[in-house]
Amino acid sequence: MYIGNEHFIEVTNAVEAARLFKKSVSLVALSISSFCNRKCTYCPNSVVDRKSTQNFMSDDLFFNIMRQLALIDYSGEINITRYNEPFADKDYALSRITDIRKHLPKARIVIYTNGDYLDSGYLETLAELGVHQIVATVHSGPGGKTDIDSIKTELRRRMDELQIEFAVDHEEEKALALSAKYAQGMYLTYIAHDFLRGAEEGNAWAYDRGGSLPIPKNYVRQLPCLVQFSELNIEWDGTILPCCQIQNEMFANNDYVLGKLDGERDIFLAWTAMSFVLWRRKMLSFEPKKTPCTTCSYGEPRGNLASLKATADQVQRAIARMGAA
């Protein structure tokens, strides 16, 4: 991951902004629509209404994003994700995926889904379109049961129904992950979790989504978060959020919105704007994090942190000098 001085000052030159984006960003997360057919207790969709209406990302917005990413020959990951079920409208999803592959032939396409709408024919089409991976989370078992054993049973049933030979990636009492290599090299990952395991001890496995859900968390984050250095998260209406953990409808006054895209706005200048700079400055520190990041462990850096600590100290000194000036 590249972290440079440019990340901590606002870049207003379009060419320089595009250059920094290309050098830094490895993941663009798109919510191509708003609807989700489920209301899981560990998801903000259990609180906000994403079920009664379907909103689609407009053509103007979508193709503006595609054109600009094509200009820099974007080769990172495109995640179709963010609090919706992308396959609820199959024709629309296929159209968007087709256009992503057309505009961004080098990009890696990864789709997150609950798997409710997948069948073998649809999987074959997705593989032909060049999708690299599908990650499906199974949420309930036969009869709507939500105990982990029932969910594991449903997970295996779905993989058998799709007539896919799978391997067990990981299994424990409260979790199961299966994977398979599909036609054309597309990978499937099916996941089951007891999302609230550990709740009795005050530290549930599920994220509390920026503190917006009543999920027990004793953890207080002090490690940096590097998401704003390497990602761009875009909602269906063009709203830019700091990371995948923030669903804006859960927070008042657009407190954590970092910008908004439309059919014309430069996405690179949006990503290098002061709103992002301020987040990067505070999230690089090794100090306890403030709301909404206090109890979040998403995206924690791993390994030897000495170099990162030195960079964080350097940045803080530079910020202090700017304040003094």
Short mmCIF file of C-alpha atoms in Angstrom, two decimals, residues 35-264:
data_model
loop_
_atom_site.label_atom_id
_atom_site.label_comp_id
_atom_site.label_asym_id
_atom_site.label_seq_id
_atom_site.Cartn_x
_atom_site.Cartn_y
_atom_site.Cartn_z
CA PHE A 35 -33.06 -3.13 -2.58
CA CYS A 36 -32.37 -6.04 -0.26
CA ASN A 37 -34.82 -8.90 0.24
CA ARG A 38 -33.60 -9.60 3.78
CA LYS A 39 -33.57 -7.78 7.13
CA CYS A 40 -30.78 -9.45 9.09
CA THR A 41 -30.41 -8.37 12.71
CA TYR A 42 -26.67 -7.68 12.35
CA CYS A 43 -27.21 -5.37 9.35
CA PRO A 44 -28.49 -1.76 9.19
CA ASN A 45 -31.18 -3.02 6.79
CA SER A 46 -32.92 -4.41 9.87
CA VAL A 47 -33.50 -0.78 10.90
CA VAL A 48 -33.75 1.22 7.67
CA ASP A 49 -36.15 0.31 4.87
CA ARG A 50 -34.32 -1.18 1.92
CA LYS A 51 -37.12 -3.61 1.11
CA SER A 52 -40.15 -1.61 -0.03
CA THR A 53 -38.46 0.28 -2.89
CA GLN A 54 -35.83 -0.50 -5.49
CA ASN A 55 -33.54 2.33 -6.57
CA PHE A 56 -30.96 1.89 -9.30
CA MET A 57 -27.70 3.72 -9.89
CA SER A 58 -28.42 6.11 -12.76
CA ASP A 59 -26.79 5.61 -16.14
CA ASP A 60 -25.24 9.08 -15.96
CA LEU A 61 -23.56 8.31 -12.64
CA PHE A 62 -22.54 4.77 -13.51
CA PHE A 63 -20.99 5.60 -16.87
CA ASN A 64 -19.22 8.66 -15.46
CA ILE A 65 -17.51 6.34 -12.97
CA MET A 66 -16.67 3.81 -15.69
CA ARG A 67 -15.29 6.38 -18.12
CA GLN A 68 -13.02 7.96 -15.54
CA LEU A 69 -11.69 4.65 -14.24
CA ALA A 70 -11.04 3.64 -17.85
CA LEU A 71 -8.97 6.80 -18.34
CA ILE A 72 -6.44 5.53 -15.79
CA ASP A 73 -6.67 1.93 -17.04
CA TYR A 74 -7.93 0.85 -13.63
CA SER A 75 -6.83 -2.70 -12.84
CA GLY A 76 -7.84 -3.04 -9.20
CA GLU A 77 -10.94 -4.64 -7.72
CA ILE A 78 -14.52 -3.63 -8.45
CA ASN A 79 -16.77 -4.79 -5.62
CA ILE A 80 -20.50 -4.91 -6.27
CA THR A 81 -21.64 -4.68 -2.68
CA ARG A 82 -22.90 -2.25 0.02
CA TYR A 83 -26.17 -3.13 1.78
CA ASN A 84 -28.15 -4.38 -1.20
CA GLU A 85 -28.84 -7.61 -3.03
CA PRO A 86 -27.38 -7.02 -6.51
CA PHE A 87 -28.96 -10.10 -8.06
CA ALA A 88 -32.54 -9.18 -7.12
CA ASP A 89 -32.90 -7.79 -10.66
CA LYS A 90 -30.88 -10.21 -12.76
CA ASP A 91 -31.12 -8.42 -16.10
CA TYR A 92 -30.04 -5.12 -14.57
CA ALA A 93 -27.12 -6.73 -12.73
CA LEU A 94 -25.95 -8.51 -15.89
CA SER A 95 -26.12 -5.25 -17.82
CA ARG A 96 -23.97 -3.44 -15.26
CA ILE A 97 -21.46 -6.29 -15.05
CA THR A 98 -21.22 -6.39 -18.85
CA ASP A 99 -20.44 -2.67 -18.93
CA ILE A 100 -17.88 -2.94 -16.13
CA ARG A 101 -16.02 -5.62 -18.06
CA LYS A 102 -16.26 -3.59 -21.30
CA HIS A 103 -14.86 -0.40 -19.74
CA LEU A 104 -12.40 -2.02 -17.35
CA PRO A 105 -11.01 -5.18 -18.95
CA LYS A 106 -8.19 -5.48 -16.39
CA ALA A 107 -10.35 -5.03 -13.29
CA ARG A 108 -11.12 -7.88 -10.91
CA ILE A 109 -14.90 -8.14 -10.41
CA VAL A 110 -16.09 -9.45 -7.02
CA ILE A 111 -19.77 -9.64 -6.10
CA TYR A 112 -21.24 -9.97 -2.60
CA THR A 113 -24.68 -11.56 -2.35
CA ASN A 114 -26.98 -13.52 -0.07
CA GLY A 115 -27.22 -16.13 -2.83
CA ASP A 116 -31.02 -16.29 -2.80
CA TYR A 117 -31.31 -15.54 -6.52
CA LEU A 118 -28.43 -17.62 -7.84
CA ASP A 119 -28.89 -20.70 -9.99
CA SER A 120 -26.55 -22.74 -12.17
CA GLY A 121 -27.53 -20.96 -15.39
CA TYR A 122 -26.94 -17.55 -13.87
CA LEU A 123 -23.56 -18.62 -12.51
CA GLU A 124 -22.53 -19.79 -15.97
CA THR A 125 -23.44 -16.40 -17.45
CA LEU A 126 -21.53 -14.55 -14.73
CA ALA A 127 -18.46 -16.66 -15.40
CA GLU A 128 -18.68 -15.93 -19.13
CA LEU A 129 -18.80 -12.20 -18.34
CA GLY A 130 -15.50 -12.45 -16.53
CA VAL A 131 -16.59 -12.22 -12.89
CA HIS A 132 -13.68 -13.32 -10.73
CA GLN A 133 -15.40 -14.17 -7.46
CA ILE A 134 -18.82 -14.41 -5.86
CA VAL A 135 -19.06 -14.31 -2.07
CA ALA A 136 -22.41 -15.53 -0.72
CA THR A 137 -23.43 -15.41 2.92
CA VAL A 138 -26.13 -17.87 3.96
CA HIS A 139 -28.31 -16.35 6.68
CA SER A 140 -30.91 -18.95 7.66
CA GLY A 141 -31.62 -22.66 7.42
CA PRO A 142 -34.68 -24.82 6.72
CA GLY A 143 -37.88 -23.25 8.02
CA GLY A 144 -36.13 -19.94 8.59
CA LYS A 145 -34.10 -21.29 11.53
CA THR A 146 -31.12 -19.11 12.42
CA ASP A 147 -29.07 -21.47 14.59
CA ILE A 148 -25.65 -22.16 13.09
CA ASP A 149 -26.25 -25.88 12.53
CA SER A 150 -29.34 -25.15 10.43
CA ILE A 151 -27.47 -22.49 8.48
CA LYS A 152 -24.62 -24.92 7.78
CA THR A 153 -27.16 -27.46 6.51
CA GLU A 154 -28.66 -24.86 4.17
CA LEU A 155 -25.23 -23.79 2.94
CA ARG A 156 -24.31 -27.33 1.90
CA ARG A 157 -27.76 -27.86 0.36
CA ARG A 158 -27.32 -24.81 -1.85
CA MET A 159 -23.92 -25.89 -3.07
CA ASP A 160 -25.30 -29.38 -3.82
CA GLU A 161 -28.29 -27.88 -5.63
CA LEU A 162 -25.93 -25.89 -7.83
CA GLN A 163 -24.13 -29.20 -8.54
CA ILE A 164 -20.80 -27.76 -7.51
CA GLU A 165 -17.98 -29.72 -5.93
CA PHE A 166 -16.76 -27.66 -3.03
CA ALA A 167 -13.87 -27.68 -0.59
CA VAL A 168 -14.08 -26.77 3.07
CA ASP A 169 -12.00 -23.61 3.49
CA HIS A 170 -12.73 -23.27 7.18
CA GLU A 171 -15.01 -24.88 9.73
CA GLU A 172 -15.51 -24.44 13.43
CA GLU A 173 -18.43 -24.76 15.81
CA LYS A 174 -19.82 -21.31 14.95
CA ALA A 175 -18.72 -20.86 11.33
CA LEU A 176 -18.30 -22.60 8.00
CA ALA A 177 -16.80 -21.45 4.70
CA LEU A 178 -16.97 -23.51 1.50
CA SER A 179 -15.33 -22.67 -1.81
CA ALA A 180 -15.32 -23.95 -5.36
CA LYS A 181 -13.64 -23.08 -8.64
CA TYR A 182 -16.36 -22.66 -11.23
CA ALA A 183 -16.19 -22.61 -15.03
CA GLN A 184 -13.98 -19.93 -16.65
CA GLY A 185 -11.98 -19.66 -13.44
CA MET A 186 -14.65 -17.92 -11.36
CA TYR A 187 -14.42 -18.69 -7.65
CA LEU A 188 -17.41 -19.18 -5.37
CA THR A 189 -17.19 -18.67 -1.63
CA TYR A 190 -20.19 -19.59 0.53
CA ILE A 191 -20.06 -18.49 4.15
CA ALA A 192 -22.11 -19.25 7.27
CA HIS A 193 -21.55 -17.53 10.60
CA ASP A 194 -23.11 -17.25 14.00
CA PHE A 195 -22.79 -13.48 13.74
CA LEU A 196 -23.58 -12.88 17.40
CA ARG A 197 -21.17 -15.40 18.87
CA GLY A 198 -19.22 -13.79 21.66
CA ALA A 199 -22.07 -11.40 22.51
CA GLU A 200 -22.31 -12.81 26.03
CA GLU A 201 -18.71 -11.74 26.67
CA GLY A 202 -19.41 -8.30 25.25
CA ASN A 203 -17.56 -8.74 21.98
CA ALA A 204 -19.80 -10.20 19.27
CA TRP A 205 -18.24 -11.40 16.01
CA ALA A 206 -20.44 -9.08 13.91
CA TYR A 207 -19.46 -5.46 13.34
CA ASP A 208 -21.67 -2.82 14.94
CA ARG A 209 -21.55 -0.75 11.73
CA GLY A 210 -20.00 2.39 13.09
CA GLY A 211 -21.78 2.00 16.42
CA SER A 212 -25.19 2.23 14.74
CA LEU A 213 -26.37 -1.24 15.84
CA PRO A 214 -26.78 -2.58 19.41
CA ILE A 215 -24.15 -5.27 18.99
CA PRO A 216 -22.00 -5.79 22.11
CA LYS A 217 -18.45 -4.51 21.64
CA ASN A 218 -15.93 -4.00 24.44
CA TYR A 219 -13.10 -3.40 22.00
CA VAL A 220 -11.65 0.11 21.62
CA ARG A 221 -9.62 0.65 18.48
CA GLN A 222 -6.20 2.24 18.64
CA LEU A 223 -4.61 0.80 15.51
CA PRO A 224 -4.74 2.87 12.32
CA CYS A 225 -7.27 2.28 9.56
CA LEU A 226 -5.94 2.49 6.02
CA VAL A 227 -9.21 2.10 4.12
CA GLN A 228 -9.37 5.74 3.01
CA PHE A 229 -5.92 5.33 1.41
CA SER A 230 -6.86 2.42 -0.82
CA GLU A 231 -10.64 2.35 -1.32
CA LEU A 232 -13.53 4.34 -2.74
CA ASN A 233 -17.04 3.40 -1.51
CA ILE A 234 -19.94 4.71 -3.61
CA GLU A 235 -23.64 4.30 -2.83
CA TRP A 236 -26.30 3.87 -5.54
CA ASP A 237 -27.10 7.62 -5.47
CA GLY A 238 -23.45 8.70 -5.72
CA THR A 239 -22.89 9.29 -2.00
CA ILE A 240 -19.28 8.62 -1.03
CA LEU A 241 -18.77 6.99 2.38
CA PRO A 242 -15.55 6.40 4.35
CA CYS A 243 -15.77 2.61 4.23
CA CYS A 244 -18.07 -0.39 3.93
CA GLN A 245 -19.07 -0.18 7.60
CA ILE A 246 -21.00 3.08 7.24
CA GLN A 247 -24.56 3.07 5.91
CA ASN A 248 -25.48 6.73 5.77
CA GLU A 249 -29.18 6.24 6.52
CA MET A 250 -28.23 5.14 10.03
CA PHE A 251 -26.69 8.51 10.87
CA ALA A 252 -28.25 11.95 11.10
CA ASN A 253 -27.18 15.03 9.14
CA ASN A 254 -24.96 13.19 6.65
CA ASP A 255 -22.23 13.36 9.30
CA TYR A 256 -19.95 10.86 7.60
CA VAL A 257 -20.55 11.61 3.92
CA LEU A 258 -17.27 12.47 2.18
CA GLY A 259 -18.80 13.75 -1.05
CA LYS A 260 -21.32 13.01 -3.75
CA LEU A 261 -20.79 11.99 -7.35
CA ASP A 262 -23.08 12.62 -10.29
CA GLY A 263 -22.85 12.31 -14.04
CA GLU A 264 -20.08 14.90 -14.30
#
